[in-house]
Amino acid sequence: MISIVIPALNEEKYIGRLLDSIAQQDFDEGIEIVVADAGSTDATKKIIESHKRNFFKVLIVKGGMPAVGRNNGAKASLGDPIFFIDADLIIPERDFLKKAVDYFRKKNLDIAATYLRPDSEWWVDKFLSHLYNIFLQIIKFFRPSGSMCIAASRELFNKTGGYPEDVVMAEDHDFVNAASKIGRYGIIPYAPIFSMRRFNKEGRPRVLYKYLLSSLHLIFFGPIKKSIFKYEFGNFDEKHHNERSKTAL
């Protein structure tokens, strides 16, 4: 059995399509879904409950900010490896999990990132995603990274103590980097699809600026433990825009 841990906050528009895409996977092992909910006030929990029949096991645990949610979810899970997947992703091909898990195990990996694909047909978005995938390959030689979809062995997760909860942003990159120092790191050459909602809301130049700033901070100064710009966690609809936000990065 494998476990999929999903941090969530007001994800009624996205989490259903993620769970549907996982349920359609051609995968012989049991799949355990653990959603770490950070106090959703929309239909997120109802949608999760409606998918219980589709999986070996479905749990909803107490969440918080992403690092806290991922840690709580992993501690409540039983499968191996553990996949940490953002709520607004889609698993595109029916054999994605089979190929990803096979690759992870055959390469004897302990921690792994995946490539990413945008939920967009615009060439600019595809180009930027391609640059990110190239960036993963380059940076792995001095600071292994990963985000949105990360796989970890249970043993390694326990050894690291999980995601750093004192980091205000890019905690996924820090977790991968720390884990790579005590375990075997790799990049799974398959790509889930990620939502462009942050780019659509804030604008591509602004989001790219934030990503560049955070990347430079990670490379030259290390983990980001003090706010340098506002970062929102949760639903990106206007009605939730002022309800939940955090200052991060």
PDB file of C-alpha atoms in Angstrom:
ATOM      1  CA  MET A   1       0.000   0.000   0.000  1.00  0.00           C
ATOM      2  CA  ILE A   2       1.106   3.547  -0.703  1.00  0.00           C
ATOM      3  CA  SER A   3      -0.053   6.702   1.039  1.00  0.00           C
ATOM      4  CA  ILE A   4      -0.967  10.021  -0.552  1.00  0.00           C
ATOM      5  CA  VAL A   5      -0.929  12.999   1.800  1.00  0.00           C
ATOM      6  CA  ILE A   6      -2.786  16.131   0.695  1.00  0.00           C
ATOM      7  CA  PRO A   7      -2.758  19.416   2.660  1.00  0.00           C
ATOM      8  CA  ALA A   8      -5.980  21.329   2.027  1.00  0.00           C
ATOM      9  CA  LEU A   9      -7.838  24.514   2.863  1.00  0.00           C
ATOM     10  CA  ASN A  10     -11.057  25.425   1.033  1.00  0.00           C
ATOM     11  CA  GLU A  11     -10.267  23.272  -1.999  1.00  0.00           C
ATOM     12  CA  GLU A  12     -13.797  22.376  -3.122  1.00  0.00           C
ATOM     13  CA  LYS A  13     -13.054  23.372  -6.721  1.00  0.00           C
ATOM     14  CA  TYR A  14      -9.901  21.288  -7.009  1.00  0.00           C
ATOM     15  CA  ILE A  15      -9.656  18.378  -4.591  1.00  0.00           C
ATOM     16  CA  GLY A  16     -12.452  16.414  -6.259  1.00  0.00           C
ATOM     17  CA  ARG A  17     -10.706  16.344  -9.612  1.00  0.00           C
ATOM     18  CA  LEU A  18      -7.451  15.269  -7.919  1.00  0.00           C
ATOM     19  CA  LEU A  19      -9.184  12.418  -6.099  1.00  0.00           C
ATOM     20  CA  ASP A  20     -10.992  11.402  -9.303  1.00  0.00           C
ATOM     21  CA  SER A  21      -7.697  11.250 -11.174  1.00  0.00           C
ATOM     22  CA  ILE A  22      -6.137   9.109  -8.426  1.00  0.00           C
ATOM     23  CA  ALA A  23      -9.157   6.785  -8.332  1.00  0.00           C
ATOM     24  CA  GLN A  24      -8.743   6.150 -12.065  1.00  0.00           C
ATOM     25  CA  GLN A  25      -5.177   4.935 -11.672  1.00  0.00           C
ATOM     26  CA  ASP A  26      -4.309   1.481 -12.963  1.00  0.00           C
ATOM     27  CA  PHE A  27      -2.499   0.443  -9.795  1.00  0.00           C
ATOM     28  CA  ASP A  28      -2.381  -2.982  -8.170  1.00  0.00           C
ATOM     29  CA  GLU A  29      -1.616  -1.864  -4.621  1.00  0.00           C
ATOM     30  CA  GLY A  30      -3.955  -0.274  -2.145  1.00  0.00           C
ATOM     31  CA  ILE A  31      -4.023   3.513  -2.045  1.00  0.00           C
ATOM     32  CA  GLU A  32      -4.460   5.317   1.258  1.00  0.00           C
ATOM     33  CA  ILE A  33      -5.582   8.952   1.063  1.00  0.00           C
ATOM     34  CA  VAL A  34      -4.834  11.216   4.019  1.00  0.00           C
ATOM     35  CA  VAL A  35      -6.106  14.785   3.755  1.00  0.00           C
ATOM     36  CA  ALA A  36      -4.787  17.259   6.315  1.00  0.00           C
ATOM     37  CA  ASP A  37      -7.554  19.837   6.434  1.00  0.00           C
ATOM     38  CA  ALA A  38      -6.694  23.248   7.854  1.00  0.00           C
ATOM     39  CA  GLY A  39     -10.259  24.187   8.801  1.00  0.00           C
ATOM     40  CA  SER A  40     -12.061  24.366   5.465  1.00  0.00           C
ATOM     41  CA  THR A  41     -15.373  26.231   5.527  1.00  0.00           C
ATOM     42  CA  ASP A  42     -16.519  25.146   2.075  1.00  0.00           C
ATOM     43  CA  ALA A  43     -17.468  21.681   0.745  1.00  0.00           C
ATOM     44  CA  THR A  44     -13.925  20.273   0.852  1.00  0.00           C
ATOM     45  CA  LYS A  45     -14.662  17.710   3.575  1.00  0.00           C
ATOM     46  CA  LYS A  46     -17.913  16.566   1.942  1.00  0.00           C
ATOM     47  CA  ILE A  47     -16.107  15.956  -1.322  1.00  0.00           C
ATOM     48  CA  ILE A  48     -13.426  13.942   0.449  1.00  0.00           C
ATOM     49  CA  GLU A  49     -16.044  11.859   2.255  1.00  0.00           C
ATOM     50  CA  SER A  50     -17.805  11.145  -1.049  1.00  0.00           C
ATOM     51  CA  HIS A  51     -14.634   9.507  -2.368  1.00  0.00           C
ATOM     52  CA  LYS A  52     -14.188   7.016   0.470  1.00  0.00           C
ATOM     53  CA  ARG A  53     -15.582   4.152  -1.578  1.00  0.00           C
ATOM     54  CA  ASN A  54     -12.884   4.668  -4.226  1.00  0.00           C
ATOM     55  CA  PHE A  55      -9.846   3.932  -2.073  1.00  0.00           C
ATOM     56  CA  PHE A  56      -8.481   1.369   0.329  1.00  0.00           C
ATOM     57  CA  LYS A  57      -8.603   3.974   3.059  1.00  0.00           C
ATOM     58  CA  VAL A  58      -9.460   7.679   3.390  1.00  0.00           C
ATOM     59  CA  LEU A  59      -8.622   9.768   6.449  1.00  0.00           C
ATOM     60  CA  ILE A  60      -9.134  13.421   7.287  1.00  0.00           C
ATOM     61  CA  VAL A  61      -6.724  14.708   9.922  1.00  0.00           C
ATOM     62  CA  LYS A  62      -6.103  18.109  11.430  1.00  0.00           C
ATOM     63  CA  GLY A  63      -4.007  20.318   9.191  1.00  0.00           C
ATOM     64  CA  GLY A  64      -2.478  23.739   9.486  1.00  0.00           C
ATOM     65  CA  MET A  65       0.017  25.501   7.304  1.00  0.00           C
ATOM     66  CA  PRO A  66       1.386  23.166   4.594  1.00  0.00           C
ATOM     67  CA  ALA A  67       4.361  21.801   6.565  1.00  0.00           C
ATOM     68  CA  VAL A  68       2.189  21.022   9.595  1.00  0.00           C
ATOM     69  CA  GLY A  69      -0.461  19.412   7.424  1.00  0.00           C
ATOM     70  CA  ARG A  70       1.985  17.234   5.557  1.00  0.00           C
ATOM     71  CA  ASN A  71       3.623  16.100   8.791  1.00  0.00           C
ATOM     72  CA  ASN A  72       0.298  15.318  10.478  1.00  0.00           C
ATOM     73  CA  GLY A  73      -0.853  13.444   7.395  1.00  0.00           C
ATOM     74  CA  ALA A  74       2.317  11.390   7.117  1.00  0.00           C
ATOM     75  CA  LYS A  75       2.253  10.465  10.807  1.00  0.00           C
ATOM     76  CA  ALA A  76      -1.328   9.216  10.454  1.00  0.00           C
ATOM     77  CA  SER A  77      -0.578   7.200   7.324  1.00  0.00           C
ATOM     78  CA  LEU A  78       0.633   3.618   6.958  1.00  0.00           C
ATOM     79  CA  GLY A  79       1.750   3.195   3.340  1.00  0.00           C
ATOM     80  CA  ASP A  80       5.221   3.222   1.833  1.00  0.00           C
ATOM     81  CA  PRO A  81       6.275   5.281  -0.038  1.00  0.00           C
ATOM     82  CA  ILE A  82       4.409   8.414   0.952  1.00  0.00           C
ATOM     83  CA  PHE A  83       3.429  10.840  -1.812  1.00  0.00           C
ATOM     84  CA  PHE A  84       2.916  14.452  -0.778  1.00  0.00           C
ATOM     85  CA  ILE A  85       0.638  15.987  -3.394  1.00  0.00           C
ATOM     86  CA  ASP A  86      -0.868  19.474  -3.542  1.00  0.00           C
ATOM     87  CA  ALA A  87      -4.667  19.629  -3.677  1.00  0.00           C
ATOM     88  CA  ASP A  88      -4.807  21.466  -7.002  1.00  0.00           C
ATOM     89  CA  LEU A  89      -2.883  18.866  -9.006  1.00  0.00           C
ATOM     90  CA  ILE A  90      -4.244  16.297 -11.459  1.00  0.00           C
ATOM     91  CA  ILE A  91      -2.678  12.898 -12.100  1.00  0.00           C
ATOM     92  CA  PRO A  92      -2.994  12.742 -15.902  1.00  0.00           C
ATOM     93  CA  GLU A  93      -2.121   9.252 -17.142  1.00  0.00           C
ATOM     94  CA  ARG A  94      -3.791   6.170 -15.663  1.00  0.00           C
ATOM     95  CA  ASP A  95      -0.405   4.492 -15.152  1.00  0.00           C
ATOM     96  CA  PHE A  96       1.297   7.482 -13.500  1.00  0.00           C
ATOM     97  CA  LEU A  97       1.382   5.994  -9.994  1.00  0.00           C
ATOM     98  CA  LYS A  98       2.480   2.584 -11.231  1.00  0.00           C
ATOM     99  CA  LYS A  99       5.367   4.067 -13.199  1.00  0.00           C
ATOM    100  CA  ALA A 100       6.314   6.503 -10.445  1.00  0.00           C
ATOM    101  CA  VAL A 101       6.329   3.878  -7.685  1.00  0.00           C
ATOM    102  CA  ASP A 102       8.209   1.376  -9.875  1.00  0.00           C
ATOM    103  CA  TYR A 103      10.837   4.005 -10.674  1.00  0.00           C
ATOM    104  CA  PHE A 104      11.152   5.016  -7.022  1.00  0.00           C
ATOM    105  CA  ARG A 105      11.681   1.428  -5.895  1.00  0.00           C
ATOM    106  CA  LYS A 106      13.874   0.197  -8.764  1.00  0.00           C
ATOM    107  CA  LYS A 107      16.215   3.145  -8.315  1.00  0.00           C
ATOM    108  CA  ASN A 108      16.298   2.510  -4.546  1.00  0.00           C
ATOM    109  CA  LEU A 109      15.294   6.101  -3.891  1.00  0.00           C
ATOM    110  CA  ASP A 110      14.497   7.513  -0.474  1.00  0.00           C
ATOM    111  CA  ILE A 111      13.297  10.940  -1.588  1.00  0.00           C
ATOM    112  CA  ALA A 112      12.200  12.117  -5.021  1.00  0.00           C
ATOM    113  CA  ALA A 113      10.680  15.049  -6.859  1.00  0.00           C
ATOM    114  CA  THR A 114       8.691  14.793 -10.076  1.00  0.00           C
ATOM    115  CA  TYR A 115       8.551  16.929 -13.169  1.00  0.00           C
ATOM    116  CA  LEU A 116       5.538  19.233 -13.513  1.00  0.00           C
ATOM    117  CA  ARG A 117       3.171  20.186 -16.340  1.00  0.00           C
ATOM    118  CA  PRO A 118       0.899  23.259 -16.409  1.00  0.00           C
ATOM    119  CA  ASP A 119      -2.864  23.079 -16.757  1.00  0.00           C
ATOM    120  CA  SER A 120      -2.563  25.389 -19.734  1.00  0.00           C
ATOM    121  CA  GLU A 121      -2.107  25.241 -23.487  1.00  0.00           C
ATOM    122  CA  TRP A 122      -0.368  28.614 -23.641  1.00  0.00           C
ATOM    123  CA  TRP A 123       3.185  28.220 -24.899  1.00  0.00           C
ATOM    124  CA  VAL A 124       4.512  30.611 -22.262  1.00  0.00           C
ATOM    125  CA  ASP A 125       3.211  28.407 -19.436  1.00  0.00           C
ATOM    126  CA  LYS A 126       4.605  25.290 -21.081  1.00  0.00           C
ATOM    127  CA  PHE A 127       7.960  26.992 -21.556  1.00  0.00           C
ATOM    128  CA  LEU A 128       8.114  28.132 -17.915  1.00  0.00           C
ATOM    129  CA  SER A 129       7.251  24.641 -16.730  1.00  0.00           C
ATOM    130  CA  HIS A 130       9.968  23.228 -18.961  1.00  0.00           C
ATOM    131  CA  LEU A 131      12.453  25.648 -17.409  1.00  0.00           C
ATOM    132  CA  TYR A 132      11.453  24.447 -13.941  1.00  0.00           C
ATOM    133  CA  ASN A 133      12.084  20.832 -14.954  1.00  0.00           C
ATOM    134  CA  ILE A 134      15.507  21.780 -16.283  1.00  0.00           C
ATOM    135  CA  PHE A 135      16.144  23.716 -13.073  1.00  0.00           C
ATOM    136  CA  LEU A 136      15.480  20.546 -11.056  1.00  0.00           C
ATOM    137  CA  GLN A 137      18.124  18.696 -13.043  1.00  0.00           C
ATOM    138  CA  ILE A 138      20.709  21.442 -12.611  1.00  0.00           C
ATOM    139  CA  ILE A 139      20.178  22.233  -8.948  1.00  0.00           C
ATOM    140  CA  LYS A 140      20.232  18.583  -7.876  1.00  0.00           C
ATOM    141  CA  PHE A 141      24.044  18.692  -7.922  1.00  0.00           C
ATOM    142  CA  PHE A 142      24.267  21.237  -5.098  1.00  0.00           C
ATOM    143  CA  ARG A 143      20.806  21.664  -3.531  1.00  0.00           C
ATOM    144  CA  PRO A 144      18.229  18.985  -4.466  1.00  0.00           C
ATOM    145  CA  SER A 145      14.711  20.416  -4.607  1.00  0.00           C
ATOM    146  CA  GLY A 146      11.125  19.528  -5.341  1.00  0.00           C
ATOM    147  CA  SER A 147       7.600  20.821  -4.918  1.00  0.00           C
ATOM    148  CA  MET A 148       3.898  19.989  -5.387  1.00  0.00           C
ATOM    149  CA  CYS A 149       4.498  16.249  -5.828  1.00  0.00           C
ATOM    150  CA  ILE A 150       7.170  14.609  -3.671  1.00  0.00           C
ATOM    151  CA  ALA A 151       7.712  10.949  -2.783  1.00  0.00           C
ATOM    152  CA  ALA A 152       9.502   9.794   0.359  1.00  0.00           C
ATOM    153  CA  SER A 153      10.146   6.467   1.986  1.00  0.00           C
ATOM    154  CA  ARG A 154       8.574   6.123   5.410  1.00  0.00           C
ATOM    155  CA  GLU A 155      11.939   5.362   6.975  1.00  0.00           C
ATOM    156  CA  LEU A 156      13.481   8.530   5.599  1.00  0.00           C
ATOM    157  CA  PHE A 157      10.528  10.680   6.616  1.00  0.00           C
ATOM    158  CA  ASN A 158      10.884   9.419  10.177  1.00  0.00           C
ATOM    159  CA  LYS A 159      14.635  10.033  10.169  1.00  0.00           C
ATOM    160  CA  THR A 160      14.289  13.634   9.011  1.00  0.00           C
ATOM    161  CA  GLY A 161      11.474  14.472  11.403  1.00  0.00           C
ATOM    162  CA  GLY A 162       9.390  15.641   8.459  1.00  0.00           C
ATOM    163  CA  TYR A 163       8.853  19.051   6.934  1.00  0.00           C
ATOM    164  CA  PRO A 164      10.393  22.041   8.766  1.00  0.00           C
ATOM    165  CA  GLU A 165       7.493  23.778  10.502  1.00  0.00           C
ATOM    166  CA  ASP A 166       9.510  26.880  11.341  1.00  0.00           C
ATOM    167  CA  VAL A 167       9.984  27.730   7.661  1.00  0.00           C
ATOM    168  CA  VAL A 168       7.484  30.242   6.287  1.00  0.00           C
ATOM    169  CA  MET A 169       7.700  29.222   2.627  1.00  0.00           C
ATOM    170  CA  ALA A 170       9.403  26.722   0.299  1.00  0.00           C
ATOM    171  CA  GLU A 171       9.327  24.176   3.117  1.00  0.00           C
ATOM    172  CA  ASP A 172       8.965  21.435   0.500  1.00  0.00           C
ATOM    173  CA  HIS A 173      12.301  22.379  -1.071  1.00  0.00           C
ATOM    174  CA  ASP A 174      13.937  22.435   2.358  1.00  0.00           C
ATOM    175  CA  PHE A 175      12.498  19.031   3.240  1.00  0.00           C
ATOM    176  CA  VAL A 176      13.808  17.519   0.005  1.00  0.00           C
ATOM    177  CA  ASN A 177      17.227  19.077   0.499  1.00  0.00           C
ATOM    178  CA  ALA A 178      17.525  17.877   4.096  1.00  0.00           C
ATOM    179  CA  ALA A 179      16.290  14.403   3.161  1.00  0.00           C
ATOM    180  CA  SER A 180      18.781  14.137   0.285  1.00  0.00           C
ATOM    181  CA  LYS A 181      21.641  14.483   2.758  1.00  0.00           C
ATOM    182  CA  ILE A 182      20.744  11.229   4.499  1.00  0.00           C
ATOM    183  CA  GLY A 183      19.027   9.310   1.711  1.00  0.00           C
ATOM    184  CA  ARG A 184      19.173   8.690  -2.030  1.00  0.00           C
ATOM    185  CA  TYR A 185      17.570  11.473  -4.084  1.00  0.00           C
ATOM    186  CA  GLY A 186      16.194  11.248  -7.584  1.00  0.00           C
ATOM    187  CA  ILE A 187      13.797  12.879 -10.026  1.00  0.00           C
ATOM    188  CA  ILE A 188      10.878  10.750 -11.162  1.00  0.00           C
ATOM    189  CA  PRO A 189      10.623  11.455 -14.912  1.00  0.00           C
ATOM    190  CA  TYR A 190       6.822  11.747 -15.002  1.00  0.00           C
ATOM    191  CA  ALA A 191       4.726  14.857 -14.513  1.00  0.00           C
ATOM    192  CA  PRO A 192       1.400  15.578 -12.822  1.00  0.00           C
ATOM    193  CA  ILE A 193      -0.525  18.637 -13.974  1.00  0.00           C
ATOM    194  CA  PHE A 194      -0.610  21.683 -11.704  1.00  0.00           C
ATOM    195  CA  SER A 195      -3.178  24.466 -11.610  1.00  0.00           C
ATOM    196  CA  MET A 196      -2.280  27.905 -12.950  1.00  0.00           C
ATOM    197  CA  ARG A 197      -4.587  29.607 -10.432  1.00  0.00           C
ATOM    198  CA  ARG A 198      -1.800  31.455  -8.622  1.00  0.00           C
ATOM    199  CA  PHE A 199      -0.390  32.706 -11.927  1.00  0.00           C
ATOM    200  CA  ASN A 200      -3.839  33.740 -13.152  1.00  0.00           C
ATOM    201  CA  LYS A 201      -4.649  35.613  -9.968  1.00  0.00           C
ATOM    202  CA  GLU A 202      -1.380  37.409  -9.305  1.00  0.00           C
ATOM    203  CA  GLY A 203      -0.031  37.600 -12.844  1.00  0.00           C
ATOM    204  CA  ARG A 204       2.916  35.693 -14.246  1.00  0.00           C
ATOM    205  CA  PRO A 205       5.574  38.407 -13.786  1.00  0.00           C
ATOM    206  CA  ARG A 206       4.725  38.799 -10.082  1.00  0.00           C
ATOM    207  CA  VAL A 207       4.694  35.042  -9.390  1.00  0.00           C
ATOM    208  CA  LEU A 208       7.932  34.516 -11.292  1.00  0.00           C
ATOM    209  CA  TYR A 209       9.531  37.316  -9.300  1.00  0.00           C
ATOM    210  CA  LYS A 210       8.499  35.618  -6.055  1.00  0.00           C
ATOM    211  CA  TYR A 211       9.787  32.228  -7.223  1.00  0.00           C
ATOM    212  CA  LEU A 212      13.085  33.744  -8.324  1.00  0.00           C
ATOM    213  CA  LEU A 213      13.492  35.626  -5.062  1.00  0.00           C
ATOM    214  CA  SER A 214      12.742  32.536  -3.001  1.00  0.00           C
ATOM    215  CA  SER A 215      15.100  30.379  -5.096  1.00  0.00           C
ATOM    216  CA  LEU A 216      17.959  32.831  -4.654  1.00  0.00           C
ATOM    217  CA  HIS A 217      17.286  32.995  -0.919  1.00  0.00           C
ATOM    218  CA  LEU A 218      17.384  29.199  -0.661  1.00  0.00           C
ATOM    219  CA  ILE A 219      20.609  28.939  -2.633  1.00  0.00           C
ATOM    220  CA  PHE A 220      22.551  31.741  -0.946  1.00  0.00           C
ATOM    221  CA  PHE A 221      20.987  32.089   2.510  1.00  0.00           C
ATOM    222  CA  GLY A 222      19.199  28.805   3.203  1.00  0.00           C
ATOM    223  CA  PRO A 223      15.701  28.224   4.643  1.00  0.00           C
ATOM    224  CA  ILE A 224      13.266  31.129   4.614  1.00  0.00           C
ATOM    225  CA  LYS A 225      12.288  31.732   8.222  1.00  0.00           C
ATOM    226  CA  LYS A 226      11.312  35.383   7.953  1.00  0.00           C
ATOM    227  CA  SER A 227       8.660  36.915   5.716  1.00  0.00           C
ATOM    228  CA  ILE A 228       9.794  38.757   2.614  1.00  0.00           C
ATOM    229  CA  PHE A 229       6.443  38.859   0.767  1.00  0.00           C
ATOM    230  CA  LYS A 230       2.864  37.710   1.207  1.00  0.00           C
ATOM    231  CA  TYR A 231       2.002  34.158   0.281  1.00  0.00           C
ATOM    232  CA  GLU A 232      -1.529  32.755   0.262  1.00  0.00           C
ATOM    233  CA  PHE A 233      -2.475  29.219   1.239  1.00  0.00           C
ATOM    234  CA  GLY A 234      -5.905  27.933   0.303  1.00  0.00           C
ATOM    235  CA  ASN A 235      -8.609  28.653  -2.238  1.00  0.00           C
ATOM    236  CA  PHE A 236      -7.889  31.400  -4.733  1.00  0.00           C
ATOM    237  CA  ASP A 237     -11.475  32.546  -5.240  1.00  0.00           C
ATOM    238  CA  GLU A 238     -12.182  36.128  -4.262  1.00  0.00           C
ATOM    239  CA  LYS A 239     -14.579  35.131  -1.487  1.00  0.00           C
ATOM    240  CA  HIS A 240     -11.706  33.378   0.288  1.00  0.00           C
ATOM    241  CA  HIS A 241      -9.019  35.887  -0.601  1.00  0.00           C
ATOM    242  CA  ASN A 242      -9.342  37.867   2.597  1.00  0.00           C
ATOM    243  CA  GLU A 243     -10.321  34.948   4.824  1.00  0.00           C
ATOM    244  CA  ARG A 244      -7.109  33.008   4.831  1.00  0.00           C
ATOM    245  CA  SER A 245      -3.683  34.292   3.985  1.00  0.00           C
ATOM    246  CA  LYS A 246      -0.297  34.037   5.529  1.00  0.00           C
ATOM    247  CA  THR A 247       2.742  36.130   5.316  1.00  0.00           C
ATOM    248  CA  ALA A 248       5.522  33.996   3.987  1.00  0.00           C
ATOM    249  CA  LEU A 249       8.576  34.398   1.931  1.00  0.00           C
TER     250      LEU A 249
END
